[in-house]
Tab-separated table of C-alpha atoms in Angstrom:
chain	number	residue	atom	x	y	z
A	1	MET	CA	-0.072	-29.099	-0.470
A	2	GLY	CA	-1.675	-32.432	-1.296
A	3	ASP	CA	-3.258	-32.874	2.094
A	4	PHE	CA	-4.848	-29.465	2.210
A	5	SER	CA	-6.182	-29.401	-1.327
A	6	SER	CA	-7.803	-32.824	-1.024
A	7	TYR	CA	-9.367	-31.790	2.279
A	8	PHE	CA	-10.443	-28.478	0.767
A	9	PHE	CA	-12.119	-30.046	-2.237
A	10	GLY	CA	-13.597	-32.763	-0.067
A	11	HIS	CA	-15.348	-30.175	2.079
A	12	LEU	CA	-16.483	-27.687	-0.532
A	13	SER	CA	-19.904	-27.321	1.064
A	14	GLU	CA	-18.261	-25.758	4.135
A	15	VAL	CA	-16.389	-23.341	1.870
A	16	TRP	CA	-19.647	-22.348	0.185
A	17	SER	CA	-21.365	-21.679	3.490
A	18	GLY	CA	-18.421	-19.536	4.634
A	19	LEU	CA	-18.440	-17.686	1.334
A	20	ALA	CA	-22.182	-17.117	1.722
A	21	VAL	CA	-21.670	-15.457	5.131
A	22	THR	CA	-18.876	-13.277	3.733
A	23	LEU	CA	-20.998	-12.269	0.753
A	24	GLU	CA	-24.002	-11.600	2.958
A	25	ALA	CA	-21.965	-9.284	5.184
A	26	THR	CA	-20.529	-7.580	2.088
A	27	VAL	CA	-23.819	-7.043	0.283
A	28	LEU	CA	-25.816	-5.951	3.337
A	29	GLY	CA	-22.953	-3.791	4.626
A	30	ALA	CA	-22.615	-2.167	1.202
A	31	ALA	CA	-26.368	-1.549	1.038
A	32	VAL	CA	-26.359	0.191	4.443
A	33	ALA	CA	-23.267	2.132	3.400
A	34	LEU	CA	-24.894	3.236	0.132
A	35	VAL	CA	-28.002	4.535	1.895
A	36	LEU	CA	-25.945	6.371	4.518
A	37	SER	CA	-23.604	7.764	1.837
A	38	PHE	CA	-26.491	9.442	0.087
A	39	ALA	CA	-28.166	10.586	3.296
A	40	PHE	CA	-25.022	12.182	4.742
A	41	GLY	CA	-23.797	13.343	1.333
A	42	PHE	CA	-27.021	15.263	0.667
A	43	MET	CA	-27.037	16.598	4.212
A	44	ALA	CA	-23.477	17.887	3.762
A	45	ASN	CA	-24.653	19.837	0.714
A	46	SER	CA	-27.877	21.174	2.200
A	47	GLY	CA	-28.549	24.812	3.014
A	48	SER	CA	-29.299	24.183	6.677
A	49	VAL	CA	-26.377	24.655	9.039
A	50	LEU	CA	-27.840	22.082	11.415
A	51	ALA	CA	-27.986	19.339	8.754
A	52	ARG	CA	-24.441	20.113	7.631
A	53	GLY	CA	-23.165	20.083	11.207
A	54	VAL	CA	-24.844	16.792	12.103
A	55	SER	CA	-23.561	15.128	8.939
A	56	ARG	CA	-20.008	16.437	9.501
A	57	ALA	CA	-19.965	15.253	13.120
A	58	ILE	CA	-21.233	11.755	12.336
A	59	VAL	CA	-18.966	11.344	9.327
A	60	GLU	CA	-15.857	12.501	11.197
A	61	PHE	CA	-16.743	10.275	14.136
A	62	PHE	CA	-17.006	7.109	12.045
A	63	ARG	CA	-13.966	7.938	9.945
A	64	GLY	CA	-11.880	8.942	12.929
A	65	THR	CA	-12.413	5.960	15.209
A	66	SER	CA	-11.040	2.722	13.889
A	67	LEU	CA	-13.377	0.227	12.180
A	68	TYR	CA	-11.881	-2.494	14.346
A	69	VAL	CA	-12.837	-0.600	17.501
A	70	GLN	CA	-16.337	0.114	16.165
A	71	LEU	CA	-16.958	-3.535	15.357
A	72	PHE	CA	-15.729	-4.680	18.752
A	73	TRP	CA	-17.704	-1.972	20.446
A	74	PHE	CA	-20.917	-3.208	18.832
A	75	PHE	CA	-20.102	-6.791	19.729
A	76	TYR	CA	-18.683	-6.464	23.265
A	77	ALA	CA	-19.618	-3.032	24.648
A	78	PHE	CA	-23.108	-2.584	23.183
A	79	PRO	CA	-24.597	-5.566	25.120
A	80	LEU	CA	-23.185	-4.228	28.400
A	81	PHE	CA	-24.699	-0.791	27.849
A	82	PHE	CA	-28.042	-1.864	26.421
A	83	GLN	CA	-28.506	-5.407	27.798
A	84	TYR	CA	-29.006	-6.719	24.285
A	85	GLN	CA	-26.634	-8.959	22.325
A	86	LEU	CA	-26.502	-8.359	18.575
A	87	THR	CA	-25.645	-11.320	16.329
A	88	PRO	CA	-22.073	-11.231	14.943
A	89	LEU	CA	-23.293	-10.774	11.372
A	90	PHE	CA	-25.529	-7.894	12.413
A	91	CYS	CA	-22.612	-6.227	14.210
A	92	GLY	CA	-20.554	-6.612	11.056
A	93	VAL	CA	-23.229	-5.146	8.795
A	94	LEU	CA	-23.726	-2.240	11.196
A	95	ALA	CA	-20.034	-1.431	11.602
A	96	PHE	CA	-19.140	-1.901	7.902
A	97	GLY	CA	-22.204	0.060	6.801
A	98	MET	CA	-21.591	3.003	9.091
A	99	ASN	CA	-17.846	3.159	8.533
A	100	TYR	CA	-18.006	2.935	4.750
A	101	GLY	CA	-21.146	5.069	4.668
A	102	ALA	CA	-19.061	7.824	6.257
A	103	TYR	CA	-16.366	7.478	3.598
A	104	GLY	CA	-19.009	7.167	0.888
A	105	SER	CA	-20.752	10.374	1.901
A	106	GLU	CA	-17.597	12.252	0.933
A	107	VAL	CA	-17.793	10.606	-2.478
A	108	VAL	CA	-21.422	11.673	-2.906
A	109	ARG	CA	-20.672	15.201	-1.747
A	110	GLY	CA	-17.695	15.495	-4.096
A	111	ALA	CA	-19.601	14.114	-7.079
A	112	LEU	CA	-22.563	16.452	-6.533
A	113	ASN	CA	-20.179	19.400	-6.404
A	114	ALA	CA	-18.409	18.186	-9.542
A	115	VAL	CA	-21.540	18.538	-11.710
A	116	PRO	CA	-20.994	21.819	-13.577
A	117	LYS	CA	-22.740	24.793	-12.029
A	118	ALA	CA	-24.416	25.633	-15.335
A	119	GLN	CA	-26.367	22.369	-15.124
A	120	TRP	CA	-27.859	23.385	-11.780
A	121	GLU	CA	-28.650	26.826	-13.138
A	122	ALA	CA	-30.205	25.483	-16.325
A	123	ALA	CA	-32.447	23.188	-14.297
A	124	VAL	CA	-33.556	26.150	-12.174
A	125	ALA	CA	-34.120	28.249	-15.303
A	126	LEU	CA	-36.354	25.492	-16.720
A	127	ASN	CA	-38.473	25.829	-13.598
A	128	MET	CA	-37.788	22.271	-12.436
A	129	THR	CA	-38.623	21.407	-8.841
A	130	PRO	CA	-35.607	20.529	-6.660
A	131	PHE	CA	-36.671	16.875	-6.862
A	132	GLN	CA	-36.915	16.880	-10.662
A	133	ARG	CA	-33.595	18.682	-10.889
A	134	MET	CA	-31.879	15.972	-8.826
A	135	ARG	CA	-33.628	13.074	-10.458
A	136	ARG	CA	-33.323	14.137	-14.101
A	137	VAL	CA	-30.249	16.364	-14.346
A	138	ILE	CA	-27.811	16.214	-11.447
A	139	LEU	CA	-27.869	12.616	-10.200
A	140	PRO	CA	-27.399	10.836	-13.547
A	141	GLN	CA	-24.233	12.877	-14.091
A	142	ALA	CA	-22.979	12.638	-10.510
A	143	TRP	CA	-23.644	8.888	-10.378
A	144	VAL	CA	-21.121	8.183	-13.148
A	145	GLN	CA	-18.467	10.009	-11.134
A	146	MET	CA	-19.342	8.117	-7.973
A	147	ILE	CA	-18.951	4.595	-9.303
A	148	PRO	CA	-15.129	4.305	-9.469
A	149	PRO	CA	-14.573	5.536	-5.892
A	150	PHE	CA	-17.519	3.400	-4.741
A	151	THR	CA	-15.814	0.393	-6.343
A	152	ASN	CA	-12.733	1.101	-4.267
A	153	LEU	CA	-14.748	1.366	-1.090
A	154	LEU	CA	-16.558	-1.873	-1.909
A	155	ILE	CA	-13.258	-3.721	-2.290
A	156	GLN	CA	-12.081	-2.198	1.000
A	157	LEU	CA	-15.250	-3.501	2.581
A	158	VAL	CA	-14.665	-7.015	1.263
A	159	LYS	CA	-11.158	-6.858	2.658
A	160	CYS	CA	-12.524	-5.987	6.101
A	161	THR	CA	-14.900	-8.948	6.279
A	162	PRO	CA	-12.255	-11.301	7.782
A	163	LEU	CA	-12.763	-9.250	10.957
A	164	LEU	CA	-15.953	-11.305	11.321
A	165	TRP	CA	-13.738	-14.242	12.153
A	166	LEU	CA	-12.653	-12.417	15.327
A	167	ILE	CA	-16.244	-12.053	16.539
A	168	GLN	CA	-17.108	-15.667	15.800
A	169	ALA	CA	-19.187	-15.349	12.653
A	170	ALA	CA	-18.718	-18.384	10.408
A	171	ASP	CA	-17.294	-16.457	7.459
A	172	LEU	CA	-14.840	-17.598	4.792
A	173	THR	CA	-11.777	-16.909	6.948
A	174	THR	CA	-13.233	-18.866	9.877
A	175	VAL	CA	-13.925	-21.874	7.660
A	176	VAL	CA	-10.475	-21.952	6.048
A	177	GLU	CA	-8.819	-21.330	9.439
A	178	LEU	CA	-10.580	-24.435	10.744
A	179	MET	CA	-9.356	-26.417	7.741
A	180	ARG	CA	-5.846	-25.167	8.431
A	181	THR	CA	-5.891	-26.353	12.023
A	182	ARG	CA	-7.327	-29.725	10.973
A	183	THR	CA	-4.751	-30.377	8.249
A	184	GLY	CA	-1.841	-28.452	9.773
A	185	GLU	CA	-0.929	-27.036	6.348
A	186	THR	CA	-0.383	-23.383	7.136
A	187	THR	CA	1.146	-21.999	3.945
A	188	SER	CA	-1.220	-23.583	1.446
A	189	ALA	CA	-4.250	-22.767	3.597
A	190	TYR	CA	-3.467	-19.077	3.760
A	191	LEU	CA	-2.487	-18.903	0.088
A	192	THR	CA	-5.813	-20.505	-0.842
A	193	LEU	CA	-7.677	-18.074	1.387
A	194	LEU	CA	-5.902	-15.081	-0.179
A	195	MET	CA	-6.644	-16.387	-3.672
A	196	LEU	CA	-10.334	-16.739	-2.791
A	197	TYR	CA	-10.496	-13.138	-1.621
A	198	PHE	CA	-8.589	-12.004	-4.702
A	199	VAL	CA	-11.084	-13.709	-7.004
A	200	LEU	CA	-13.991	-12.280	-5.021
A	201	ALA	CA	-12.562	-8.755	-5.222
A	202	TYR	CA	-11.913	-9.055	-8.949
A	203	ALA	CA	-15.414	-10.393	-9.607
A	204	LEU	CA	-16.905	-7.415	-7.763
A	205	THR	CA	-14.665	-5.048	-9.724
A	206	LEU	CA	-15.941	-6.503	-13.009
A	207	LEU	CA	-19.516	-6.091	-11.818
A	208	MET	CA	-18.915	-2.445	-10.936
A	209	ASN	CA	-17.198	-1.858	-14.298
A	210	ALA	CA	-20.342	-3.107	-16.027
A	211	LEU	CA	-22.426	-0.788	-13.867
A	212	GLU	CA	-20.199	2.150	-14.799
A	213	ARG	CA	-20.488	1.349	-18.500
A	214	HIS	CA	-24.253	1.213	-18.188
A	215	ALA	CA	-24.410	4.539	-16.348
A	216	LYS	CA	-22.140	6.152	-18.941
A	217	SER	CA	-24.182	4.877	-21.862
A	218	ARG	CA	-27.268	6.489	-20.316
A	219	LEU	CA	-25.442	9.803	-20.619
A	220	GLY	CA	-24.574	9.029	-24.223
A	221	GLN	CA	-20.928	8.336	-23.418
A	222	ARG	CA	-19.498	5.214	-24.952
A	223	SER	CA	-16.709	3.265	-23.317
A	224	GLY	CA	-14.960	0.419	-25.075
A	225	ALA	CA	-15.490	-3.202	-24.088
A	226	ARG	CA	-11.941	-3.264	-22.740
A	227	SER	CA	-12.938	-0.993	-19.884
A	228	LEU	CA	-15.004	-3.873	-18.506
A	229	LEU	CA	-11.912	-5.926	-17.678
A	230	ARG	CA	-9.951	-3.077	-16.179
A	231	SER	CA	-8.586	-3.548	-12.677
A	232	ARG	CA	-8.720	-0.823	-10.090
A	233	SER	CA	-5.072	0.275	-10.199
A	234	ALA	CA	-5.628	3.281	-12.392
A	235	GLU	CA	-8.418	4.589	-10.184
A	236	SER	CA	-7.115	4.041	-6.699
A	237	THR	CA	-5.016	7.171	-6.476
A	238	ARG	CA	-7.869	9.324	-7.650
A	239	ALA	CA	-10.170	7.764	-5.109
A	240	ALA	CA	-7.602	8.325	-2.382
A	241	GLY	CA	-7.868	12.010	-3.128
A	242	VAL	CA	-11.642	12.025	-3.169
A	243	THR	CA	-12.181	10.041	0.006
A	244	GLY	CA	-9.370	11.741	1.850
A	245	GLY	CA	-7.658	8.825	3.467
A	246	ALA	CA	-9.765	5.846	2.576
A	247	ARG	CA	-7.310	3.548	1.006
B	1	MET	CA	-9.911	2.341	36.682
B	2	GLY	CA	-7.120	4.749	37.642
B	3	ASP	CA	-4.319	2.588	36.275
B	4	ALA	CA	-6.150	1.993	32.985
B	5	LEU	CA	-5.127	5.181	31.230
B	6	PRO	CA	-1.343	4.747	31.695
B	7	LEU	CA	-1.723	1.222	30.333
B	8	LEU	CA	-3.646	2.463	27.302
B	9	LEU	CA	-1.074	5.158	26.669
B	10	LYS	CA	1.695	2.556	26.852
B	11	GLY	CA	-0.171	0.595	24.206
B	12	PHE	CA	-0.642	3.811	22.269
B	13	GLU	CA	3.147	4.154	22.101
B	14	THR	CA	3.375	0.761	20.407
B	15	THR	CA	0.528	1.771	18.066
B	16	LEU	CA	2.369	4.936	17.077
B	17	LEU	CA	5.666	3.110	16.670
B	18	ALA	CA	4.078	0.555	14.341
B	19	THR	CA	2.365	3.320	12.356
B	20	VAL	CA	5.498	5.414	11.915
B	21	LEU	CA	7.731	2.479	10.985
B	22	GLY	CA	5.035	1.064	8.705
B	23	THR	CA	4.593	4.394	6.930
B	24	LEU	CA	8.349	4.774	6.427
B	25	LEU	CA	8.574	1.243	5.023
B	26	ALA	CA	5.597	1.896	2.738
B	27	ALA	CA	7.171	5.150	1.521
B	28	VAL	CA	10.475	3.483	0.625
B	29	LEU	CA	9.041	0.243	-0.747
B	30	GLY	CA	6.351	2.090	-2.702
B	31	LEU	CA	9.018	4.147	-4.442
B	32	VAL	CA	11.006	1.015	-5.324
B	33	VAL	CA	7.865	-0.637	-6.738
B	34	ALA	CA	6.933	2.451	-8.751
B	35	VAL	CA	10.428	2.719	-10.276
B	36	LEU	CA	10.524	-1.024	-11.027
B	37	GLY	CA	7.118	-0.669	-12.686
B	38	ARG	CA	8.807	1.674	-15.133
B	39	ALA	CA	11.550	-0.820	-15.990
B	40	PRO	CA	12.238	-1.205	-19.726
B	41	THR	CA	11.488	-4.952	-19.782
B	42	ARG	CA	8.142	-6.696	-19.265
B	43	LEU	CA	10.039	-9.418	-17.418
B	44	VAL	CA	10.125	-6.974	-14.503
B	45	THR	CA	6.998	-4.870	-14.936
B	46	VAL	CA	4.460	-7.684	-15.309
B	47	PRO	CA	5.393	-9.617	-12.138
B	48	VAL	CA	5.702	-6.375	-10.162
B	49	ARG	CA	2.241	-5.301	-11.247
B	50	ALA	CA	0.772	-8.734	-10.547
B	51	VAL	CA	2.193	-8.845	-7.029
B	52	THR	CA	1.031	-5.325	-6.110
B	53	GLU	CA	-2.419	-6.046	-7.525
B	54	PHE	CA	-2.611	-9.209	-5.430
B	55	VAL	CA	-1.418	-7.547	-2.234
B	56	ARG	CA	-3.822	-4.670	-2.751
B	57	SER	CA	-6.848	-6.869	-3.409
B	58	THR	CA	-6.512	-9.255	-0.481
B	59	PRO	CA	-7.369	-8.646	3.190
B	60	MET	CA	-4.558	-7.375	5.376
B	61	LEU	CA	-5.816	-9.341	8.357
B	62	VAL	CA	-5.326	-12.616	6.475
B	63	GLN	CA	-1.884	-11.516	5.278
B	64	LEU	CA	-0.985	-10.651	8.847
B	65	VAL	CA	-2.201	-13.892	10.401
B	66	GLY	CA	-0.642	-15.883	7.569
B	67	ALA	CA	2.751	-14.226	7.949
B	68	TYR	CA	2.575	-14.718	11.710
B	69	ALA	CA	1.840	-18.425	11.345
B	70	ILE	CA	4.504	-19.012	8.707
B	71	PHE	CA	7.324	-16.943	10.235
B	72	ASN	CA	6.557	-18.038	13.773
B	73	THR	CA	10.072	-17.420	15.092
B	74	VAL	CA	10.112	-13.722	14.206
B	75	GLU	CA	9.140	-11.011	16.704
B	76	PRO	CA	5.384	-10.177	16.215
B	77	LEU	CA	5.976	-6.421	16.057
B	78	VAL	CA	8.478	-6.928	13.208
B	79	ILE	CA	5.933	-9.012	11.292
B	80	GLY	CA	3.250	-6.424	11.970
B	81	VAL	CA	5.356	-3.541	10.682
B	82	ALA	CA	6.448	-5.561	7.643
B	83	VAL	CA	2.876	-6.499	6.670
B	84	LEU	CA	1.563	-2.961	7.259
B	85	GLY	CA	4.451	-1.559	5.221
B	86	ILE	CA	4.136	-4.015	2.340
B	87	HIS	CA	0.349	-3.709	2.177
B	88	TYR	CA	0.416	0.074	2.099
B	89	ALA	CA	3.380	0.122	-0.294
B	90	SER	CA	1.029	-1.355	-2.891
B	91	TYR	CA	-1.170	1.743	-2.542
B	92	VAL	CA	1.618	4.264	-2.183
B	93	SER	CA	3.325	2.943	-5.320
B	94	GLU	CA	0.247	4.048	-7.293
B	95	VAL	CA	0.657	7.565	-5.938
B	96	TYR	CA	4.316	7.601	-6.941
B	97	ARG	CA	3.380	6.161	-10.319
B	98	ALA	CA	0.871	8.942	-10.942
B	99	GLY	CA	3.523	11.442	-9.866
B	100	ILE	CA	6.065	9.933	-12.264
B	101	ASP	CA	3.513	9.851	-15.095
B	102	ALA	CA	2.841	13.529	-14.506
B	103	VAL	CA	6.447	14.481	-15.273
B	104	PRO	CA	6.282	15.899	-18.825
B	105	LYS	CA	7.726	13.788	-21.611
B	106	GLY	CA	9.990	16.644	-22.631
B	107	GLN	CA	11.896	16.232	-19.367
B	108	TRP	CA	12.796	12.635	-20.239
B	109	GLU	CA	13.764	13.635	-23.744
B	110	ALA	CA	15.891	16.499	-22.489
B	111	CYS	CA	17.753	14.070	-20.223
B	112	ARG	CA	18.413	11.798	-23.182
B	113	ALA	CA	19.577	14.732	-25.278
B	114	LEU	CA	21.998	15.675	-22.512
B	115	SER	CA	23.044	11.987	-22.474
B	116	MET	CA	22.398	11.630	-18.777
B	117	SER	CA	22.610	8.126	-17.337
B	118	PRO	CA	19.238	6.564	-16.343
B	119	ARG	CA	20.299	6.751	-12.708
B	120	ARG	CA	21.015	10.467	-12.938
B	121	THR	CA	17.802	11.055	-14.897
B	122	TRP	CA	15.764	9.526	-12.073
B	123	GLN	CA	17.760	11.129	-9.293
B	124	ALA	CA	18.224	14.636	-10.585
B	125	VAL	CA	15.189	15.208	-12.802
B	126	VAL	CA	12.255	12.822	-12.478
B	127	LEU	CA	12.029	11.928	-8.792
B	128	PRO	CA	12.380	15.453	-7.370
B	129	GLN	CA	9.357	16.446	-9.457
B	130	ALA	CA	7.389	13.258	-8.814
B	131	VAL	CA	7.911	12.864	-5.073
B	132	ARG	CA	6.785	16.360	-4.089
B	133	ASN	CA	3.110	15.563	-4.605
B	134	VAL	CA	3.307	12.290	-2.710
B	135	LEU	CA	3.543	13.809	0.764
B	136	PRO	CA	-0.148	14.585	1.439
B	137	ALA	CA	-1.258	11.216	0.069
B	138	LEU	CA	1.368	9.491	2.170
B	139	GLY	CA	0.052	11.316	5.223
B	140	ASN	CA	-3.484	10.158	4.501
B	141	TYR	CA	-2.358	6.560	4.112
B	142	GLY	CA	-0.468	6.942	7.378
B	143	ILE	CA	-3.714	7.948	9.091
B	144	SER	CA	-5.607	4.976	7.728
B	145	MET	CA	-2.725	2.699	8.708
B	146	PHE	CA	-2.962	4.119	12.221
B	147	LYS	CA	-6.597	3.070	12.342
B	148	GLU	CA	-5.713	-0.442	11.173
B	149	THR	CA	-3.009	-1.081	13.774
B	150	PRO	CA	-5.567	-2.796	16.080
B	151	TYR	CA	-5.200	-5.756	13.676
B	152	LEU	CA	-1.811	-6.266	15.304
B	153	ALA	CA	-3.612	-7.307	18.488
B	154	VAL	CA	-4.505	-10.531	16.679
B	155	ILE	CA	-0.825	-11.471	16.423
B	156	THR	CA	-0.167	-10.626	20.116
B	157	VAL	CA	1.477	-7.218	19.612
B	158	PRO	CA	0.670	-5.238	22.782
B	159	GLU	CA	-0.768	-2.191	21.047
B	160	MET	CA	-3.529	-0.021	22.460
B	161	VAL	CA	-6.553	-2.195	21.694
B	162	SER	CA	-5.017	-5.396	23.000
B	163	GLN	CA	-4.130	-3.544	26.213
B	164	ALA	CA	-7.704	-2.277	26.411
B	165	ARG	CA	-9.090	-5.758	25.877
B	166	GLU	CA	-6.839	-7.353	28.445
B	167	TYR	CA	-7.519	-4.743	31.105
B	168	GLY	CA	-11.242	-4.735	30.306
B	169	ALA	CA	-11.459	-8.511	30.643
B	170	THR	CA	-9.667	-8.692	34.023
B	171	HIS	CA	-11.535	-5.756	35.580
B	172	PHE	CA	-14.945	-6.267	33.906
B	173	VAL	CA	-14.846	-2.812	32.269
B	174	TYR	CA	-14.901	-3.999	28.674
B	175	ALA	CA	-17.347	-1.398	27.395
B	176	GLU	CA	-15.556	1.526	28.997
B	177	MET	CA	-12.140	0.418	27.726
B	178	PHE	CA	-13.290	0.013	24.127
B	179	THR	CA	-15.084	3.359	24.217
B	180	LEU	CA	-11.967	5.008	25.618
B	181	ALA	CA	-9.745	3.391	22.983
B	182	GLY	CA	-12.071	4.636	20.236
B	183	LEU	CA	-11.989	8.161	21.614
B	184	ILE	CA	-8.189	8.110	21.722
B	185	PHE	CA	-8.171	7.096	18.061
B	186	LEU	CA	-10.505	9.954	17.245
B	187	ALA	CA	-8.472	12.438	19.295
B	188	ALA	CA	-5.310	11.479	17.440
B	189	SER	CA	-6.554	10.960	13.895
B	190	TYR	CA	-8.961	13.886	13.520
B	191	PRO	CA	-6.459	16.736	14.072
B	192	THR	CA	-3.962	14.924	11.858
B	193	SER	CA	-6.447	14.591	9.026
B	194	LEU	CA	-7.331	18.293	9.329
B	195	LEU	CA	-3.627	19.052	9.046
B	196	MET	CA	-3.285	16.818	5.980
B	197	ARG	CA	-6.258	18.554	4.357
B	198	LYS	CA	-4.559	21.911	4.866
B	199	LEU	CA	-1.319	20.588	3.410
B	200	GLU	CA	-3.203	19.241	0.391
B	201	LYS	CA	-4.843	22.609	-0.210
B	202	ARG	CA	-1.508	24.384	0.023
B	203	LEU	CA	0.097	22.076	-2.512
B	204	GLY	CA	-2.844	22.751	-4.789
B	205	HIS	CA	-4.640	19.406	-5.015
């Protein structure tokens, strides 16, 4: 253990740069996923058969083919088809964003449907435009419901980022792997790496808890300060139901 | 290109084998974890919860590569199945736990009143009610496990994607092989997920 930890703390700047790549892929991937979630989620709820069909097809395609295959397709097959090589990080952001966007769209769809029908009707009765209805009545209520399953998807996304190592992006796993080969300390290297991901996942969970509390307080619902420190365990089964197979 | 498909299907067999064995392991291990989580002493429940939380919150790829490097004398497929099973057990245990929590308190009390042993209480009363609802969730986790089996390629298990990669690299048909592998995943996982959705509806979820 001694060897590895002294090497690790002696080369912290490398760890930071790896962590930065991992975080970059996470944040950008999550941003793409969020946009796609809403786009496909709204399309799945729209009145037009065409929009519903397109959304269904895209969502099922990205949920049905493995993320691993999608990522490798973007990295290895895309250049052969289109004569253009994407950077590893860009491939990651694209694959993570599309894959989790597909899962997220189910969350958005479910949450929109979960807002009581009377709320939609009341908004219509008040002569609100469809945009006002969404913006002022439906979305604030649906958003609160979306956050816990979104948190789960975000953690799943973080847990997929080590795939970047396989397409030669210099992410956290790549950096610690290099340290492992240099020091030859397998067990402590991997334990350290797992701990780093654990801390990262927990930090993101806390952030999302704060977001949920904020969204709830806007609806006049109070949640105790203890809810901020909650881990995801209690929510994961519910999310499994909502996302239909996302872990 | 003609000999590519048989090769992919051979890899597909390994993929399926890993998925089925992994799901079975997750189902059994998840149940054990859920029951242990209900143990009367914190000496058991706290470590069990800590370990599942850790396994659930860390990347499976790192767990897989780590286990492969540490247990380097064990057959890769065995390591792959074990890591898949343990990782998914941490999710499945939550499903069992919710199922156990849903068993009404009166059932436990009735068992006590009848002075049933804890073992009989679990076996005859609690688990039959709790496990019923687990099946659709287990199926869904099985599907997502299926889509994560390509990770096993990293530890040299000859599953479908590693076959595709190898063949693609020697015959310069990388793009075609990866596209084909993706389509096979879609062809297998989509009907299964439709089936699971039907099952869920029937059980009233």
